[in-house]
């Protein structure tokens, strides 16, 4: 009887009490010699070590036939090897919190199974994808969603053209050199002089270049290497035409003369 119990315990485990076999399960940490991550899973103690390796193959990527298994306790103390494929997992001293370390003997390199750039990817030709009846593109086309909604596309284009025309009309009513007041949402009202009106290289649409009365701007009239107008540093800014109100706005008094 003692010899039978020793054989059931597995040849890689040192002397000690043989666990009672059952059909329960155990929560184990799993690590691998091929990567640094660990995972926690629950396994049936009724699995043979061969069956256990097949399940570990899905976790660590190593072939089951190339695995060597080491068992560690909850405090990382070594408990031996799980080296008898016919033995049950429950015949080894496994318990919740133990760790099984998989040593890969296939010759794979560390990190090989984590580098997805080495995985060959299937790429379908654009013409073949267009012919597929059950693709996402085909579904969107059938439902007339997104860019396949021709009516919505025409409506958005018309609205965009209308906004562009309104912006151009507002810009045309802003003569150069005119005093103005600038109201940008979320910012205090500022007084300035209109220095530039028109389109720019940095963003589409119409923009108004202003020279503020105070150093409340962002530049000196030059943006992206192109000079649009001249002013002192931090006095220049570009705003949308709808933020500019022309009028007889005198320059703001900074009060310096009262301090002389």
Short mmCIF file of C-alpha atoms in Angstrom, two decimals:
data_model
loop_
_atom_site.label_atom_id
_atom_site.label_comp_id
_atom_site.label_asym_id
_atom_site.label_seq_id
_atom_site.Cartn_x
_atom_site.Cartn_y
_atom_site.Cartn_z
CA UNK A 1 0.00 0.00 0.00
CA UNK A 2 2.83 2.41 0.86
CA UNK A 3 4.49 1.71 -2.49
CA UNK A 4 1.24 2.37 -4.35
CA UNK A 5 0.77 5.64 -2.48
CA UNK A 6 4.34 6.71 -3.29
CA UNK A 7 3.77 5.98 -6.98
CA UNK A 8 0.54 8.01 -6.99
CA UNK A 9 2.31 10.94 -5.38
CA UNK A 10 4.41 11.47 -8.50
CA UNK A 11 8.14 10.82 -8.87
CA UNK A 12 9.09 14.53 -8.74
CA UNK A 13 7.64 15.32 -5.30
CA UNK A 14 9.58 14.77 -2.14
CA UNK A 15 8.38 12.66 0.79
CA UNK A 16 5.32 13.81 2.62
CA UNK A 17 1.65 13.02 3.14
CA UNK A 18 -0.20 12.08 -0.03
CA UNK A 19 -3.22 14.34 -0.64
CA UNK A 20 -6.61 12.73 -0.67
CA UNK A 21 -7.76 12.38 -4.29
CA UNK A 22 -11.07 13.91 -5.21
CA UNK A 23 -12.98 15.70 -7.92
CA UNK A 24 -12.52 19.22 -6.55
CA UNK A 25 -10.67 22.14 -8.08
CA UNK A 26 -7.76 24.36 -7.14
CA UNK A 27 -6.81 27.96 -7.99
CA UNK A 28 -3.27 28.14 -9.34
CA UNK A 29 -0.96 30.89 -10.57
CA UNK A 30 0.69 30.01 -13.87
CA UNK A 31 4.05 31.41 -15.02
CA UNK A 32 6.28 30.56 -17.96
CA UNK A 33 9.92 30.68 -18.92
CA UNK A 34 8.93 32.46 -22.17
CA UNK A 35 7.33 35.58 -20.72
CA UNK A 36 7.07 37.67 -17.58
CA UNK A 37 3.32 37.72 -17.03
CA UNK A 38 1.38 35.47 -14.67
CA UNK A 39 -2.21 34.37 -14.83
CA UNK A 40 -4.53 32.80 -12.25
CA UNK A 41 -6.91 30.01 -13.19
CA UNK A 42 -8.87 27.25 -11.51
CA UNK A 43 -8.25 23.66 -12.54
CA UNK A 44 -9.87 20.37 -11.68
CA UNK A 45 -7.74 18.14 -9.45
CA UNK A 46 -9.08 15.16 -11.43
CA UNK A 47 -7.02 16.15 -14.49
CA UNK A 48 -4.04 14.03 -15.37
CA UNK A 49 -0.80 15.92 -15.74
CA UNK A 50 -0.97 15.25 -19.49
CA UNK A 51 -4.44 16.81 -19.63
CA UNK A 52 -3.24 19.64 -17.41
CA UNK A 53 -0.40 20.41 -19.84
CA UNK A 54 -2.86 20.60 -22.74
CA UNK A 55 -4.84 23.23 -20.86
CA UNK A 56 -1.65 25.13 -20.00
CA UNK A 57 -0.75 25.14 -23.70
CA UNK A 58 -3.67 27.53 -24.29
CA UNK A 59 -2.37 29.81 -21.53
CA UNK A 60 1.39 30.04 -22.13
CA UNK A 61 1.65 29.00 -25.80
CA UNK A 62 4.24 26.29 -25.28
CA UNK A 63 3.57 22.86 -26.86
CA UNK A 64 2.36 20.40 -24.24
CA UNK A 65 4.96 17.87 -25.37
CA UNK A 66 7.78 20.37 -24.66
CA UNK A 67 6.70 21.35 -21.13
CA UNK A 68 8.36 20.72 -17.81
CA UNK A 69 6.26 21.73 -14.82
CA UNK A 70 7.57 22.97 -11.48
CA UNK A 71 5.30 23.40 -8.46
CA UNK A 72 5.75 26.19 -5.89
CA UNK A 73 3.82 26.82 -2.73
CA UNK A 74 1.89 29.93 -1.76
CA UNK A 75 5.09 31.31 -0.21
CA UNK A 76 7.14 30.44 -3.33
CA UNK A 77 8.75 27.45 -1.65
CA UNK A 78 9.64 24.72 -4.20
CA UNK A 79 7.44 21.63 -3.92
CA UNK A 80 8.92 19.57 -6.74
CA UNK A 81 8.12 18.72 -10.35
CA UNK A 82 4.88 17.55 -11.89
CA UNK A 83 6.62 15.00 -14.07
CA UNK A 84 4.30 12.00 -14.26
CA UNK A 85 1.87 12.48 -17.14
CA UNK A 86 -0.40 9.65 -15.93
CA UNK A 87 -0.70 10.98 -12.37
CA UNK A 88 -3.63 13.14 -11.32
CA UNK A 89 -3.06 16.79 -10.51
CA UNK A 90 -4.70 16.16 -7.15
CA UNK A 91 -2.11 13.52 -6.29
CA UNK A 92 0.46 16.32 -5.92
CA UNK A 93 0.47 18.75 -2.97
CA UNK A 94 -1.43 21.43 -4.86
CA UNK A 95 -3.55 23.97 -2.99
CA UNK A 96 -5.12 27.35 -3.63
CA UNK A 97 -2.38 29.92 -4.08
CA UNK A 98 0.26 27.53 -5.41
CA UNK A 99 2.15 28.40 -8.60
CA UNK A 100 2.92 26.17 -11.55
CA UNK A 101 5.94 27.29 -13.57
CA UNK A 102 6.10 26.05 -17.15
CA UNK A 103 9.59 25.53 -18.56
CA UNK A 104 9.55 25.48 -22.36
CA UNK A 105 11.96 22.98 -23.96
CA UNK A 106 10.90 23.65 -27.57
CA UNK A 107 13.78 26.04 -28.25
CA UNK A 108 11.52 29.09 -28.47
CA UNK A 109 13.03 32.44 -27.52
CA UNK A 110 11.94 34.55 -24.56
CA UNK A 111 9.10 36.84 -25.63
CA UNK A 112 8.58 35.02 -28.93
CA UNK A 113 4.92 34.35 -28.21
CA UNK A 114 4.33 37.98 -27.17
CA UNK A 115 5.74 39.66 -30.31
CA UNK A 116 2.68 39.86 -32.61
CA UNK A 117 4.75 41.60 -35.29
CA UNK A 118 6.19 38.20 -36.16
CA UNK A 119 2.75 36.70 -36.73
CA UNK A 120 1.89 36.41 -40.41
CA UNK A 121 -1.25 38.40 -41.10
CA UNK A 122 -3.78 37.78 -43.81
CA UNK A 123 -4.51 40.82 -45.97
CA UNK A 124 -7.40 40.83 -48.40
CA UNK A 125 -7.27 42.76 -51.65
CA UNK A 126 -9.55 45.80 -51.75
CA UNK A 127 -11.36 44.45 -54.82
CA UNK A 128 -12.07 41.12 -53.06
CA UNK A 129 -13.33 42.88 -49.94
CA UNK A 130 -15.74 44.93 -52.06
CA UNK A 131 -17.28 41.70 -53.37
CA UNK A 132 -17.95 40.18 -49.95
CA UNK A 133 -21.72 40.19 -49.26
CA UNK A 134 -21.44 39.99 -45.45
CA UNK A 135 -18.72 42.53 -44.69
CA UNK A 136 -19.11 45.60 -42.52
CA UNK A 137 -18.79 47.77 -45.61
CA UNK A 138 -21.62 45.86 -47.31
CA UNK A 139 -23.80 46.22 -44.21
CA UNK A 140 -23.18 49.99 -44.02
CA UNK A 141 -23.95 50.29 -47.71
CA UNK A 142 -27.23 48.38 -47.31
CA UNK A 143 -28.27 50.46 -44.30
CA UNK A 144 -27.09 53.68 -45.93
CA UNK A 145 -25.09 54.61 -42.85
CA UNK A 146 -21.95 56.72 -42.55
CA UNK A 147 -20.41 57.73 -45.85
CA UNK A 148 -22.98 55.62 -47.69
CA UNK A 149 -25.81 57.89 -46.54
CA UNK A 150 -25.82 60.02 -49.69
CA UNK A 151 -28.64 62.25 -48.51
CA UNK A 152 -26.91 63.06 -45.22
CA UNK A 153 -23.63 63.58 -47.07
CA UNK A 154 -25.25 66.09 -49.42
CA UNK A 155 -26.92 67.82 -46.49
CA UNK A 156 -23.65 68.15 -44.57
CA UNK A 157 -21.89 69.45 -47.67
CA UNK A 158 -24.63 72.05 -48.20
CA UNK A 159 -24.46 73.14 -44.54
CA UNK A 160 -20.70 73.43 -44.72
CA UNK A 161 -20.91 75.51 -47.89
CA UNK A 162 -23.50 77.76 -46.25
CA UNK A 163 -21.28 78.30 -43.20
CA UNK A 164 -18.34 79.07 -45.47
CA UNK A 165 -20.39 81.66 -47.38
CA UNK A 166 -21.59 83.29 -44.15
CA UNK A 167 -18.04 83.40 -42.84
CA UNK A 168 -16.81 84.97 -46.09
CA UNK A 169 -19.55 87.62 -45.87
CA UNK A 170 -18.62 88.47 -42.29
CA UNK A 171 -14.93 88.71 -43.22
CA UNK A 172 -15.69 91.02 -46.15
CA UNK A 173 -17.33 93.49 -43.73
CA UNK A 174 -14.12 93.88 -41.70
CA UNK A 175 -11.81 96.51 -43.31
CA UNK A 176 -8.12 96.49 -42.47
CA UNK A 177 -7.07 99.04 -39.86
CA UNK A 178 -10.52 99.14 -38.27
CA UNK A 179 -10.79 99.21 -34.51
CA UNK A 180 -12.72 96.28 -33.08
CA UNK A 181 -13.78 94.34 -30.06
CA UNK A 182 -13.01 90.63 -29.85
CA UNK A 183 -15.24 88.22 -27.95
CA UNK A 184 -13.95 84.64 -27.95
CA UNK A 185 -16.04 82.13 -25.95
CA UNK A 186 -14.48 81.49 -22.56
CA UNK A 187 -12.22 84.55 -22.71
CA UNK A 188 -12.63 88.17 -21.56
CA UNK A 189 -13.56 90.85 -24.10
CA UNK A 190 -10.49 92.47 -25.72
CA UNK A 191 -9.97 95.54 -27.88
CA UNK A 192 -7.81 95.39 -30.95
CA UNK A 193 -7.05 96.61 -34.47
CA UNK A 194 -7.81 94.50 -37.54
CA UNK A 195 -4.54 93.72 -39.32
CA UNK A 196 -5.42 90.79 -41.63
CA UNK A 197 -8.58 89.29 -43.16
CA UNK A 198 -8.62 86.19 -45.34
CA UNK A 199 -7.65 82.57 -45.56
CA UNK A 200 -4.52 81.13 -43.96
CA UNK A 201 -2.13 78.21 -44.31
CA UNK A 202 -2.58 76.90 -40.78
CA UNK A 203 -6.36 76.19 -40.85
CA UNK A 204 -9.15 76.25 -43.45
CA UNK A 205 -11.79 78.97 -43.59
CA UNK A 206 -11.58 82.73 -43.07
CA UNK A 207 -9.59 84.23 -40.23
CA UNK A 208 -9.10 87.72 -38.86
CA UNK A 209 -5.65 88.73 -37.65
CA UNK A 210 -5.82 91.29 -34.86
CA UNK A 211 -3.31 93.33 -32.90
CA UNK A 212 -4.48 93.59 -29.31
CA UNK A 213 -4.05 96.78 -27.29
CA UNK A 214 -2.38 94.74 -24.58
CA UNK A 215 -0.02 91.72 -24.69
CA UNK A 216 -2.89 89.20 -24.57
CA UNK A 217 -2.14 87.47 -27.87
CA UNK A 218 -0.08 84.47 -28.94
CA UNK A 219 2.41 85.72 -31.53
CA UNK A 220 3.79 88.69 -33.49
CA UNK A 221 1.63 88.23 -36.60
CA UNK A 222 3.65 85.25 -37.87
CA UNK A 223 2.30 81.67 -37.74
CA UNK A 224 3.94 78.53 -39.10
CA UNK A 225 6.78 80.44 -40.71
CA UNK A 226 4.48 82.78 -42.66
CA UNK A 227 4.07 86.44 -41.72
CA UNK A 228 0.55 87.77 -42.06
CA UNK A 229 1.01 91.16 -40.37
CA UNK A 230 3.38 93.07 -38.12
CA UNK A 231 3.00 93.60 -34.38
CA UNK A 232 4.91 93.19 -31.15
CA UNK A 233 5.32 89.69 -29.70
CA UNK A 234 2.28 88.47 -27.71
CA UNK A 235 0.09 91.19 -29.23
CA UNK A 236 -1.07 89.21 -32.28
CA UNK A 237 -3.86 86.64 -32.61
CA UNK A 238 -6.15 85.05 -35.19
CA UNK A 239 -9.87 84.76 -34.48
CA UNK A 240 -12.94 83.82 -36.50
CA UNK A 241 -14.92 86.66 -38.14
CA UNK A 242 -17.98 86.02 -35.97
CA UNK A 243 -15.88 86.85 -32.88
CA UNK A 244 -15.02 90.36 -34.17
CA UNK A 245 -17.23 93.44 -33.80
CA UNK A 246 -15.91 96.53 -35.65
CA UNK A 247 -16.56 99.97 -34.16
CA UNK A 248 -15.16 103.14 -32.69
CA UNK A 249 -13.40 101.52 -29.76
CA UNK A 250 -10.68 103.76 -28.31
CA UNK A 251 -7.46 102.16 -27.18
CA UNK A 252 -7.59 101.03 -23.59
CA UNK A 253 -5.73 103.22 -21.10
CA UNK A 254 -3.19 101.21 -19.15
CA UNK A 255 -2.98 103.94 -16.48
CA UNK A 256 0.81 104.33 -16.70
CA UNK A 257 0.66 108.11 -17.15
CA UNK A 258 -1.17 108.50 -13.84
CA UNK A 259 1.77 106.87 -12.09
CA UNK A 260 4.46 109.23 -13.48
#
